[in-house]
PDB file of C-alpha atoms and ligand atoms in Angstrom:
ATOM      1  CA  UNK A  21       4.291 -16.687  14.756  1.00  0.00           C
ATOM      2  CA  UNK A  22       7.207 -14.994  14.284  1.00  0.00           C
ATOM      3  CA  UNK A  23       9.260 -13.047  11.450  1.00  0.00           C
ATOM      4  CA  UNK A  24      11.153 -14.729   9.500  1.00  0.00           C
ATOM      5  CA  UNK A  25      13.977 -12.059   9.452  1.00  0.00           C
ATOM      6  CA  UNK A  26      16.272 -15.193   7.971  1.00  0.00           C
ATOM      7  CA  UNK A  27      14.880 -14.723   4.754  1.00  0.00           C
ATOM      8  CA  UNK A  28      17.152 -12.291   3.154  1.00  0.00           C
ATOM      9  CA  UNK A  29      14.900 -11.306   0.418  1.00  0.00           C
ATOM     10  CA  UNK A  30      11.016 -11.320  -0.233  1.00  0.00           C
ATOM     11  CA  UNK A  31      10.141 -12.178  -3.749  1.00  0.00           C
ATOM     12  CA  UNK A  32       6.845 -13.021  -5.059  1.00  0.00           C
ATOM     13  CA  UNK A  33       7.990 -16.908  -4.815  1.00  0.00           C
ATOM     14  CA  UNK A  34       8.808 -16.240  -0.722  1.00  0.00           C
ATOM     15  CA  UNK A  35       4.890 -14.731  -0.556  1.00  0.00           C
ATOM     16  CA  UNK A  36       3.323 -17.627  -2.737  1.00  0.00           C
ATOM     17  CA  UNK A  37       5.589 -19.999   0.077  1.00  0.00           C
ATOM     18  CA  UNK A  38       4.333 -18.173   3.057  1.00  0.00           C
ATOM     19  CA  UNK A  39       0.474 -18.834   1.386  1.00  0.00           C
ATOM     20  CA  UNK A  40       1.347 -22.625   0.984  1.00  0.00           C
ATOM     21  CA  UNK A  41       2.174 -22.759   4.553  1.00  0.00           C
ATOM     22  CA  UNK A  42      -0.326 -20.532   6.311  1.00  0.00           C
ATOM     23  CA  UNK A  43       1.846 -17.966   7.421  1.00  0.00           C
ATOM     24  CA  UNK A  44       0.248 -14.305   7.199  1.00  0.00           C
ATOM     25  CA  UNK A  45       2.091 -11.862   4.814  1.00  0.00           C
ATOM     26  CA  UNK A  46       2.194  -8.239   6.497  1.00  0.00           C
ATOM     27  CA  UNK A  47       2.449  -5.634   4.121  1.00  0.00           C
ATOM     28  CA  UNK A  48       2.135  -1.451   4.837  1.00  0.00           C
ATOM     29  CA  UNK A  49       2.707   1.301   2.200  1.00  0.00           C
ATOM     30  CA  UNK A  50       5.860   3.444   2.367  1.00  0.00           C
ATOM     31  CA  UNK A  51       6.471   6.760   0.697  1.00  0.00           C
ATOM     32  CA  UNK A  52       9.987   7.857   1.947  1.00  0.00           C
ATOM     33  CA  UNK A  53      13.493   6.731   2.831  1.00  0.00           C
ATOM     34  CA  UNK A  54      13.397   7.189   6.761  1.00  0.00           C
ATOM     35  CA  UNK A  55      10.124   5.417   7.476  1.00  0.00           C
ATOM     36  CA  UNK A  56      10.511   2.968   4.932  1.00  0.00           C
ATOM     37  CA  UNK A  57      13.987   2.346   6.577  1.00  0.00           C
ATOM     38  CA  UNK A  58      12.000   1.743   9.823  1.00  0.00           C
ATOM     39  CA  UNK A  59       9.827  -0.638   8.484  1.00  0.00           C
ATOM     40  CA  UNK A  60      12.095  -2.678   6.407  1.00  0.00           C
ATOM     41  CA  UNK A  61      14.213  -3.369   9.202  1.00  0.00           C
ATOM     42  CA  UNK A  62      11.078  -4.467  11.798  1.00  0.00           C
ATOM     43  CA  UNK A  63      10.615  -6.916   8.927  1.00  0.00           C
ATOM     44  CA  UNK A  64       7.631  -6.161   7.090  1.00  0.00           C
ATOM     45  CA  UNK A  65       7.250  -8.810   3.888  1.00  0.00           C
ATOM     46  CA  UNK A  66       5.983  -6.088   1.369  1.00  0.00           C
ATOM     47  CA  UNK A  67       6.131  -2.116   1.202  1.00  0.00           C
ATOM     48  CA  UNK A  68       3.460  -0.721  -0.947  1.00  0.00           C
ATOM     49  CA  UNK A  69       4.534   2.593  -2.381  1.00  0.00           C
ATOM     50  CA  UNK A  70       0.548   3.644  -2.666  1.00  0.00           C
ATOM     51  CA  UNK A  71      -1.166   6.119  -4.423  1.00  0.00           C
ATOM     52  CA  UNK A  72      -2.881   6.795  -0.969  1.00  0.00           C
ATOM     53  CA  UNK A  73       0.139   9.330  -1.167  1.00  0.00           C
ATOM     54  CA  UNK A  74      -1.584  11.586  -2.619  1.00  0.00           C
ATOM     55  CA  UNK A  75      -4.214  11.592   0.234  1.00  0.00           C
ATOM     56  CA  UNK A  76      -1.386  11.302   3.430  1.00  0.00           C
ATOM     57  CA  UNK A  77       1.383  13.015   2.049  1.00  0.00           C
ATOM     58  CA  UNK A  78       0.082  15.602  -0.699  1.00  0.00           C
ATOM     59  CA  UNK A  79      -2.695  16.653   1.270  1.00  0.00           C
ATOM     60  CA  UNK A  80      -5.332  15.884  -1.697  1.00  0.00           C
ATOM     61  CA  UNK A  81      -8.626  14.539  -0.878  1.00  0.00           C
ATOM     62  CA  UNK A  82      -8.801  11.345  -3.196  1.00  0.00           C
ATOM     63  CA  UNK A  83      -5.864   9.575  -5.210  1.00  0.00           C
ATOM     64  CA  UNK A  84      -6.684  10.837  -8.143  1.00  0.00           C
ATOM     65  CA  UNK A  85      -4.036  13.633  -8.752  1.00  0.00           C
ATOM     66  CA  UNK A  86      -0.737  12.501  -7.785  1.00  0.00           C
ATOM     67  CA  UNK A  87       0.761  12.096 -10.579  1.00  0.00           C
ATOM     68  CA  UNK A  88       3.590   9.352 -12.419  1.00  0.00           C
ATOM     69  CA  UNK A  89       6.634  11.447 -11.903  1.00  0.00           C
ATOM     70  CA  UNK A  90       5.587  11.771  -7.992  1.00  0.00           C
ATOM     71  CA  UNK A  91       5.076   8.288  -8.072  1.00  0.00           C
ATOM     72  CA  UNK A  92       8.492   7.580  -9.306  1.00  0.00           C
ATOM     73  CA  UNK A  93      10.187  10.046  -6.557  1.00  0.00           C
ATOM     74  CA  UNK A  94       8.553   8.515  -3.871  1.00  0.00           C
ATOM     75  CA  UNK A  95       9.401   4.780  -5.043  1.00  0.00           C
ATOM     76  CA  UNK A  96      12.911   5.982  -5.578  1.00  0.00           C
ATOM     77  CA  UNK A  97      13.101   7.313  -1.838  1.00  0.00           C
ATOM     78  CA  UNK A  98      11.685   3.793  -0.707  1.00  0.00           C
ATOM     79  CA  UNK A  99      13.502   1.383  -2.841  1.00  0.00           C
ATOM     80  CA  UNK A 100      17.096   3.200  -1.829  1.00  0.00           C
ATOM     81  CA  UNK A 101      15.903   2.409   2.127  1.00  0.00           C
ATOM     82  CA  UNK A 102      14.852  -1.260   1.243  1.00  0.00           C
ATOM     83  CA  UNK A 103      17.119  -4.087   2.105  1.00  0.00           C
ATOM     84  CA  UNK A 104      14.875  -7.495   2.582  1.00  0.00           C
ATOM     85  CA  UNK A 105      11.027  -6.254   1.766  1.00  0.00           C
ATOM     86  CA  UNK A 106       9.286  -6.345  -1.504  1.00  0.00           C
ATOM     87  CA  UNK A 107       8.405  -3.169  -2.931  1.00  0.00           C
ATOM     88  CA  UNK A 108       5.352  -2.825  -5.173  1.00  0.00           C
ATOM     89  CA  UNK A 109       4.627   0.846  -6.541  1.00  0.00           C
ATOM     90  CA  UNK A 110       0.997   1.875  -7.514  1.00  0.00           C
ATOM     91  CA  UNK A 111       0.472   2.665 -11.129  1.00  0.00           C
ATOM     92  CA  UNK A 112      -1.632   6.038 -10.480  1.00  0.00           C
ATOM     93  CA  UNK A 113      -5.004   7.064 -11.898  1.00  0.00           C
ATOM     94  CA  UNK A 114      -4.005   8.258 -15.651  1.00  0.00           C
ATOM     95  CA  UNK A 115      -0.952   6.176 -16.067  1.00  0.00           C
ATOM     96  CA  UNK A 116      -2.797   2.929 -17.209  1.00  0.00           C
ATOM     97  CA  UNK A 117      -6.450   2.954 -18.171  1.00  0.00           C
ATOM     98  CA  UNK A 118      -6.722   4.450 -21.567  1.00  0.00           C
ATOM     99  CA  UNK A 119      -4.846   1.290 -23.356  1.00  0.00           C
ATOM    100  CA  UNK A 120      -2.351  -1.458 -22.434  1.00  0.00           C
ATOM    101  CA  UNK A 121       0.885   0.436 -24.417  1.00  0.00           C
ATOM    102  CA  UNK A 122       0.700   3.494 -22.107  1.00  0.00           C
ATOM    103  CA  UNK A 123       0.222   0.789 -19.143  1.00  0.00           C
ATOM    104  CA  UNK A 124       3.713  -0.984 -20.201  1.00  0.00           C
ATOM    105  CA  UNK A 125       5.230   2.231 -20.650  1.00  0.00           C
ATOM    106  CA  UNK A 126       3.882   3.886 -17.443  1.00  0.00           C
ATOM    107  CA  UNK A 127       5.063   0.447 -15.764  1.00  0.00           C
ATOM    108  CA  UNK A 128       8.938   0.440 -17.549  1.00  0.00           C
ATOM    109  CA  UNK A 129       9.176   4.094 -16.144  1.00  0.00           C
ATOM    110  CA  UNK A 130       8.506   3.106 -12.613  1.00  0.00           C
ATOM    111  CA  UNK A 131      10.626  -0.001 -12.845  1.00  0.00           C
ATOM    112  CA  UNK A 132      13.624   1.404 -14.553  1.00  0.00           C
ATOM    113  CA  UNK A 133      13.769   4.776 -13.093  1.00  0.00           C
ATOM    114  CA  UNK A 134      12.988   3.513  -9.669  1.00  0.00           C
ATOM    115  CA  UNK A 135      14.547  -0.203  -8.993  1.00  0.00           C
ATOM    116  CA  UNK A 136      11.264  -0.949  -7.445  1.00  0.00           C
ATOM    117  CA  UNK A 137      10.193  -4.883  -7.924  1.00  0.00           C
ATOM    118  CA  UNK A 138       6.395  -5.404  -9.028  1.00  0.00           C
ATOM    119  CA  UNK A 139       3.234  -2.758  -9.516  1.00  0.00           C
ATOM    120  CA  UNK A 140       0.136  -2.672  -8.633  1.00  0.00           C
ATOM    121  CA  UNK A 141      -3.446  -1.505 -10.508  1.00  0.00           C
ATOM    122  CA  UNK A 142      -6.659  -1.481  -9.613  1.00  0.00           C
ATOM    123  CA  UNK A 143      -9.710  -3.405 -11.511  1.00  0.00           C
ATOM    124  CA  UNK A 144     -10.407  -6.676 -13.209  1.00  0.00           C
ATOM    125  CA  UNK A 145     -10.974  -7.857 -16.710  1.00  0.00           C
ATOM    126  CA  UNK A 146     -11.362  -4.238 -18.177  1.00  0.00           C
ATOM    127  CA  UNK A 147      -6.933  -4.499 -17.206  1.00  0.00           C
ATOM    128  CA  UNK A 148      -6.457  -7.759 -18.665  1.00  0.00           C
ATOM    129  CA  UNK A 149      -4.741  -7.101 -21.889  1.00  0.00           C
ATOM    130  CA  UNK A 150      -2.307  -4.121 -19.801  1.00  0.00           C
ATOM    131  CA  UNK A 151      -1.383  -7.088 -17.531  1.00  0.00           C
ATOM    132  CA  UNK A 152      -1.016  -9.260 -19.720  1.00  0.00           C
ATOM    133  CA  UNK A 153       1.669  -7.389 -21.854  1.00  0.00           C
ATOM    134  CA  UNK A 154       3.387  -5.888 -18.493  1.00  0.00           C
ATOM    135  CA  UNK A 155       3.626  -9.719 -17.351  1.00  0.00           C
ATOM    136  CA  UNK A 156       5.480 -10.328 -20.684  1.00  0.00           C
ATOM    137  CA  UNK A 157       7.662  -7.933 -20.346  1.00  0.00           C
ATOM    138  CA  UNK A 158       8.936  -9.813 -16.502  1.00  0.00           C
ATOM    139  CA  UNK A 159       7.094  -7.186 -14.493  1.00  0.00           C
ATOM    140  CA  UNK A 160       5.270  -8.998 -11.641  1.00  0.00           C
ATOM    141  CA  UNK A 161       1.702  -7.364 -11.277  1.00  0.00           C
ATOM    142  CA  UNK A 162      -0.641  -7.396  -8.207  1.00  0.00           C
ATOM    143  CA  UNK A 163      -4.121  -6.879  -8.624  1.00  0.00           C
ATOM    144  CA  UNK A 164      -6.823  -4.910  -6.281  1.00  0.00           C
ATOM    145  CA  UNK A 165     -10.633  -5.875  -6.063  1.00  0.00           C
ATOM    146  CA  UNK A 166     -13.640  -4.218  -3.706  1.00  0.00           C
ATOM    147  CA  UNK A 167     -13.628  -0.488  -3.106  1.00  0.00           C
ATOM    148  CA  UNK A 168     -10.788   0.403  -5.400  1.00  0.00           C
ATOM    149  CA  UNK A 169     -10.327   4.492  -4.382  1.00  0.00           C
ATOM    150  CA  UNK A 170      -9.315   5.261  -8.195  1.00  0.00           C
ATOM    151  CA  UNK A 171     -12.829   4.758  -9.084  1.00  0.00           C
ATOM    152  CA  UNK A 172     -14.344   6.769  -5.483  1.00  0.00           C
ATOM    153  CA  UNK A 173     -16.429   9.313  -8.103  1.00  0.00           C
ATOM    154  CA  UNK A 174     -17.956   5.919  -9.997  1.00  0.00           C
ATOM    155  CA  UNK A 175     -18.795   4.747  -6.165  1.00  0.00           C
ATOM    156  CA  UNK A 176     -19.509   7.797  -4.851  1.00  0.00           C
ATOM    157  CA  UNK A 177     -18.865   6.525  -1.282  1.00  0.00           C
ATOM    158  CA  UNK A 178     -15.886   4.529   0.828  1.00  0.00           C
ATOM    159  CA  UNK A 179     -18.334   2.561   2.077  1.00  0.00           C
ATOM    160  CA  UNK A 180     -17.797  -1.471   1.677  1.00  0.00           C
ATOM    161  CA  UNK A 181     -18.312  -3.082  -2.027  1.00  0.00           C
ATOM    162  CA  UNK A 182     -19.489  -5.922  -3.020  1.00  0.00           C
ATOM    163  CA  UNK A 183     -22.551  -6.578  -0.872  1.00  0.00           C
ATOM    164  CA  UNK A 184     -24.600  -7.656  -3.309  1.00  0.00           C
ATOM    165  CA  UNK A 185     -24.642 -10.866  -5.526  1.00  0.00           C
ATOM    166  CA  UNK A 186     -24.013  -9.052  -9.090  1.00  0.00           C
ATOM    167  CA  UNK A 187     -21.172  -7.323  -7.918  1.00  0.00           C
ATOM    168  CA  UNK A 188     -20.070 -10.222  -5.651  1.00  0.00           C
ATOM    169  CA  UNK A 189     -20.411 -12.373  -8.365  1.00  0.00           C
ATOM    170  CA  UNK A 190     -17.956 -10.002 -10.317  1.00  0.00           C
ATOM    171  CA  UNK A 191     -15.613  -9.589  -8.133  1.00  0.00           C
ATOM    172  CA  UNK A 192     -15.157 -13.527  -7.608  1.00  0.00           C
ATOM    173  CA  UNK A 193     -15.132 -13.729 -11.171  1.00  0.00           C
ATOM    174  CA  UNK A 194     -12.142 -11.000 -11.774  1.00  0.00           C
ATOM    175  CA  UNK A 195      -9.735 -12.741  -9.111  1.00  0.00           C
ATOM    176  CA  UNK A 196     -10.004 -15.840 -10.501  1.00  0.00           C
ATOM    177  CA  UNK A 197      -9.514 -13.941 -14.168  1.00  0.00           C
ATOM    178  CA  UNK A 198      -6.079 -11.977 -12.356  1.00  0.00           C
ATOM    179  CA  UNK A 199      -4.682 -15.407 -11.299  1.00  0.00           C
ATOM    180  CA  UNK A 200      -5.376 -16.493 -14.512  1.00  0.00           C
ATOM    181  CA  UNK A 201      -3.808 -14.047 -16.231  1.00  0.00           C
ATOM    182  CA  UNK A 202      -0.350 -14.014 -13.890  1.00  0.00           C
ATOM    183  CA  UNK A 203      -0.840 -11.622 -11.027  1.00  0.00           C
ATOM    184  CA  UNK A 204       1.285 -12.715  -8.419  1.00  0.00           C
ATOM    185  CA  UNK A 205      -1.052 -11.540  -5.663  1.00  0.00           C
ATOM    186  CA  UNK A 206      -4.428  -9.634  -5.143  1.00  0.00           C
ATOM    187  CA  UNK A 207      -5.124  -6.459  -2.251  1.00  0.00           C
ATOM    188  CA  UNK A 208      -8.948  -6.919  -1.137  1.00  0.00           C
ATOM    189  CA  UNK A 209     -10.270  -3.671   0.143  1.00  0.00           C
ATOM    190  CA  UNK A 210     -13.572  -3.245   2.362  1.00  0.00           C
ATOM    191  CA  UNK A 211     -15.529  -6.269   1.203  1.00  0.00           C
ATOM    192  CA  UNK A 212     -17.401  -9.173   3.108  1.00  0.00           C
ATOM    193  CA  UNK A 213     -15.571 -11.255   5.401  1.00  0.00           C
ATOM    194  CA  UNK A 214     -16.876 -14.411   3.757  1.00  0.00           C
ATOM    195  CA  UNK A 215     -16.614 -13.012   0.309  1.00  0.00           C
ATOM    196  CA  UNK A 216     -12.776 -12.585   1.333  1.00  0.00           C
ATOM    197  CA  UNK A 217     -12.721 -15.949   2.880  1.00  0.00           C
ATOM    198  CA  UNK A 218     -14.173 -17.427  -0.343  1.00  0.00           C
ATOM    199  CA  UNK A 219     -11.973 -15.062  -2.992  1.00  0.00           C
ATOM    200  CA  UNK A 220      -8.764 -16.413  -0.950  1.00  0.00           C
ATOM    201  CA  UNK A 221      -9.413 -19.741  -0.312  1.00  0.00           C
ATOM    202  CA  UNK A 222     -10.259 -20.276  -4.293  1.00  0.00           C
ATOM    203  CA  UNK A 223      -6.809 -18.472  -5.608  1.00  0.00           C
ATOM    204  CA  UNK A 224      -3.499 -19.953  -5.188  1.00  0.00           C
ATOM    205  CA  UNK A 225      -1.964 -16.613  -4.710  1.00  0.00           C
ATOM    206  CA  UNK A 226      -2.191 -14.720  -1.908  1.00  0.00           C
ATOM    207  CA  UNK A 227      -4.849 -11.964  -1.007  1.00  0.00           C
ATOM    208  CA  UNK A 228      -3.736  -9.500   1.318  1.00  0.00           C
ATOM    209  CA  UNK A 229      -6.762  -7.648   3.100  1.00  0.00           C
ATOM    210  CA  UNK A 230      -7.739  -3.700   4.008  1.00  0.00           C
ATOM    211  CA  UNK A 231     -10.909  -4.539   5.559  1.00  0.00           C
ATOM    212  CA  UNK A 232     -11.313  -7.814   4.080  1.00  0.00           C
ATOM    213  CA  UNK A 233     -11.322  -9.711   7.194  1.00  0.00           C
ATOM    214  CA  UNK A 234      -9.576 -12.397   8.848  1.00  0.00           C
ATOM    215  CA  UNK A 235      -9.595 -15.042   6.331  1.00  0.00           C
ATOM    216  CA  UNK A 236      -7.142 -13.005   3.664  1.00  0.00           C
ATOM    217  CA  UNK A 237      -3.505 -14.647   3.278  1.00  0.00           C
ATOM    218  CA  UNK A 238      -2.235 -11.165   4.481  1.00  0.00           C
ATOM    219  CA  UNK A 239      -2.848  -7.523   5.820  1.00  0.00           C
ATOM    220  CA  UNK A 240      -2.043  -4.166   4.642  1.00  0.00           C
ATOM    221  CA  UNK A 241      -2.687  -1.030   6.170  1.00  0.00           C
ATOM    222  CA  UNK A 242      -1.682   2.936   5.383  1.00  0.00           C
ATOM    223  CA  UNK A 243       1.236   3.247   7.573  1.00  0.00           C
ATOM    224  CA  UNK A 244       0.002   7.093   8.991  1.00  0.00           C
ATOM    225  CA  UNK A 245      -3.206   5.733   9.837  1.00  0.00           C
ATOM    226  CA  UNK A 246      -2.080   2.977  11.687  1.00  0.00           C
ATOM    227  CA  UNK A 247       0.192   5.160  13.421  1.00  0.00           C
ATOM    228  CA  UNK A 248      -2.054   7.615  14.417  1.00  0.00           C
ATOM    229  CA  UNK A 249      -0.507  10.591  11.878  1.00  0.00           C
ATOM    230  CA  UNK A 250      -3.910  11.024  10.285  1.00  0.00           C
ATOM    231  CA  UNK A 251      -6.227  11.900  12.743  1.00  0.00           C
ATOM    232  CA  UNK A 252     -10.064  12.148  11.728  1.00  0.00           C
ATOM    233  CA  UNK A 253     -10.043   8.657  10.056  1.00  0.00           C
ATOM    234  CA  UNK A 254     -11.845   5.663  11.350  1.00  0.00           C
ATOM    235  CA  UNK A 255     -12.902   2.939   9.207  1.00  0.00           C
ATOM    236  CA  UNK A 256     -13.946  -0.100  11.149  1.00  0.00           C
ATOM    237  CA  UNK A 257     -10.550  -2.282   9.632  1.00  0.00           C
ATOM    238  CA  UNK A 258      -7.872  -0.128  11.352  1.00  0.00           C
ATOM    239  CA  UNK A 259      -6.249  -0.631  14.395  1.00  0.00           C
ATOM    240  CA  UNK A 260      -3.824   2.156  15.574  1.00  0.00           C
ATOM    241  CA  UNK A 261      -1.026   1.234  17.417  1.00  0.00           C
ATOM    242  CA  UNK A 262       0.147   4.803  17.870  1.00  0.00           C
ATOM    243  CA  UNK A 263      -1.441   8.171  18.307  1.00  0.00           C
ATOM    244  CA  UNK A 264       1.384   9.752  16.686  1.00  0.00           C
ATOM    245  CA  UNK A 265      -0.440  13.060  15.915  1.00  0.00           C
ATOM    246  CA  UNK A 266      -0.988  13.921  19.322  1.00  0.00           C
ATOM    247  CA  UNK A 267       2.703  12.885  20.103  1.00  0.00           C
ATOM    248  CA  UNK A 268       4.256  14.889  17.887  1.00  0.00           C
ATOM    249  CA  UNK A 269       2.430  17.389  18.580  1.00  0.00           C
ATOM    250  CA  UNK A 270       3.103  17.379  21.811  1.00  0.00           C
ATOM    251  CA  UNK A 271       6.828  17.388  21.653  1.00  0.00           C
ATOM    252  CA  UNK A 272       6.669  20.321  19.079  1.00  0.00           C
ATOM    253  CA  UNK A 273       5.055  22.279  21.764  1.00  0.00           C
ATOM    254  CA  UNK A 274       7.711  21.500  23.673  1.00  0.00           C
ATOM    255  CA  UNK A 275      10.390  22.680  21.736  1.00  0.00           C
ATOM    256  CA  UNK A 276       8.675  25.642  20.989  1.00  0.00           C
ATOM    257  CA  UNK A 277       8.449  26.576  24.560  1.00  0.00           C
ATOM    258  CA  UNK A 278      11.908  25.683  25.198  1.00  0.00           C
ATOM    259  CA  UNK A 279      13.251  27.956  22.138  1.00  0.00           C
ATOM    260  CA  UNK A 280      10.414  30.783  23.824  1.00  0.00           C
ATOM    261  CA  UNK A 281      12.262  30.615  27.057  1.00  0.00           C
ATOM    262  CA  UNK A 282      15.960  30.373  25.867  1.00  0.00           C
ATOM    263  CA  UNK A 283      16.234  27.012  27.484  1.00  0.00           C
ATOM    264  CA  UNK A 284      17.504  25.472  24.120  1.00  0.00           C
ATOM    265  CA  UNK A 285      20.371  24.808  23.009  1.00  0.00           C
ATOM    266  CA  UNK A 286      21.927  24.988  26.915  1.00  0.00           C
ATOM    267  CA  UNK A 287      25.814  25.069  27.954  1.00  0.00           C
ATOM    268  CA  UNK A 288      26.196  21.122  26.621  1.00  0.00           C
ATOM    269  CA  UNK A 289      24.449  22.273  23.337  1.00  0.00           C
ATOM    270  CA  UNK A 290      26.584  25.060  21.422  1.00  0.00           C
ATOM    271  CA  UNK A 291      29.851  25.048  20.043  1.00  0.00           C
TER     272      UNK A 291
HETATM  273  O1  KIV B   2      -2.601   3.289  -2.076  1.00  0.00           O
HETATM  274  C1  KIV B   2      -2.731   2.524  -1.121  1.00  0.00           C
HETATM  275  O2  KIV B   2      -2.312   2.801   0.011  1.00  0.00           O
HETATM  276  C2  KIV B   2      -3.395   1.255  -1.350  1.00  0.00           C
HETATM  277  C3  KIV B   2      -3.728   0.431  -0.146  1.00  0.00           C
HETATM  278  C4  KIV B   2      -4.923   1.003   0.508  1.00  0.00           C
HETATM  279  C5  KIV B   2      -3.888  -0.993  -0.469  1.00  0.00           C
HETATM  280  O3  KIV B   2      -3.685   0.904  -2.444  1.00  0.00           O
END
């Protein structure tokens, strides 16, 4: 299939559309003008401005740190790139869990000082009074079920959630509770196949997938791992369809040996 560049604008009504009529919503997380530029104009339906910053670009090793001000920067960078694709921004770890005021107000921040279009926050029921009173206040919210990394020291491993029935059972239970409630879609991250198969065939909005198999009404992926920037990471869901560490890295090394022997900037090169 291909993309529907015609469609001058994705809004959560486009995505709900695409679900209806079994066309796959792509989605990859953006943290900065230039790239986000890039992938806006290949035609990507949503650009997630993740907390997974704080692992790709800050250098930390979970998502807890980044904070709501570096959320709003890199939003900022993305939304001023963005011409057709949806942008959801992460509410980060700390903006939204201690009660449903500080959620709203975390949320306004991000939407006023940013221009972004929806947010996303991880968990279930234990949100449902923060999204209900961001919904009220015309802020589309997407959910995010399975291994959700805000929670990694609860977890204590990346490994794939919702194996077993209680937690299965929960899960299931949430989605259903985040439709409910208003979300306009739901990210599944590293659960079953079939427990994907069954969240997203029981919702009427979409699910988009990170390891949650084929059956999700759309994909998203970190856009330096499926590019190959990060290097040592290899969950079982991603496909690279770059190796842009090594390629990089290569032409650095060349420019470094061309400065080394004076063969840059040449005759054509100066002023
Ligand atoms: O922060 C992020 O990049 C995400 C995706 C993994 C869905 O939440």
């Amino acid at each position: 299939m291909s993309v529907h560049k015609e469609i001058k604008k994705i809004t959560t009504h486009v995505l709900h559309a695409m679900k209806n009529r079994g066309e796959k919503i792509s989605m990859l997380t953006a943290y900065d003008y230039s790239m986000a530029k890039i992938l806006d104009s290949a035609g990507i339906d949503i650009l997630l401005v993740g907390d997974s910053a704080s692992n790709v670009i800050a250098g930390h090793e979970t998502t807890l740190p980044i904070t709501l001000d570096q959320m709003i920067y890199h939003a900022q960078s993305v939304v001023r790139a963005v011409d057709r694709a949806l942008v959801v921004v992460d509410l980060p770890f700390g903006s939204y869990q201690s009660n449903s005021t500080k959620a709203l107000d975390s949320t306004i921040r991000i939407m006023k000082e940013s221009g972004a279009h929806a947010v996303k926050l991880e968990g279930g029921s234990e949100n449902a009074e923060s999204i209900q009173r961001i919904l009220s206040a015309g802020i589309p919210v997407m959910g995010h079920l399975g291994l959700t990394p805000q929670s990694i020291y609860k977890f204590g491993t990346y490994t794939v959630r919702a194996k077993e029935e209680m937690e299965a059972e929960k899960l299931k239970k949430d989605a259903l509770l985040l439709e409910e409630l208003g979300c306009f879609g739901l990210v599944l991250e590293k659960i079953p196949s079939a427990l994907g198969k069954e969240v997203s065939e029981s919702l009427s909005i979409p699910t988009i997938g990170i390891g949650g198999g084929p059956y999700c009404d759309g994909q998203v992926l970190v856009t330096h791992d499926m590019l190959g920037i990060t290097k040592d990471f290899h969950p079982r869901f991603l496909r690279r369809y770059l190796e842009l560490f090594d390629e990089i890295k290569d032409a650095v090394e060349r420019y470094i040996t061309d400065v080394k022997n004076q063969d840059f900037p040449n005759e054509k090169e100066k002023y």
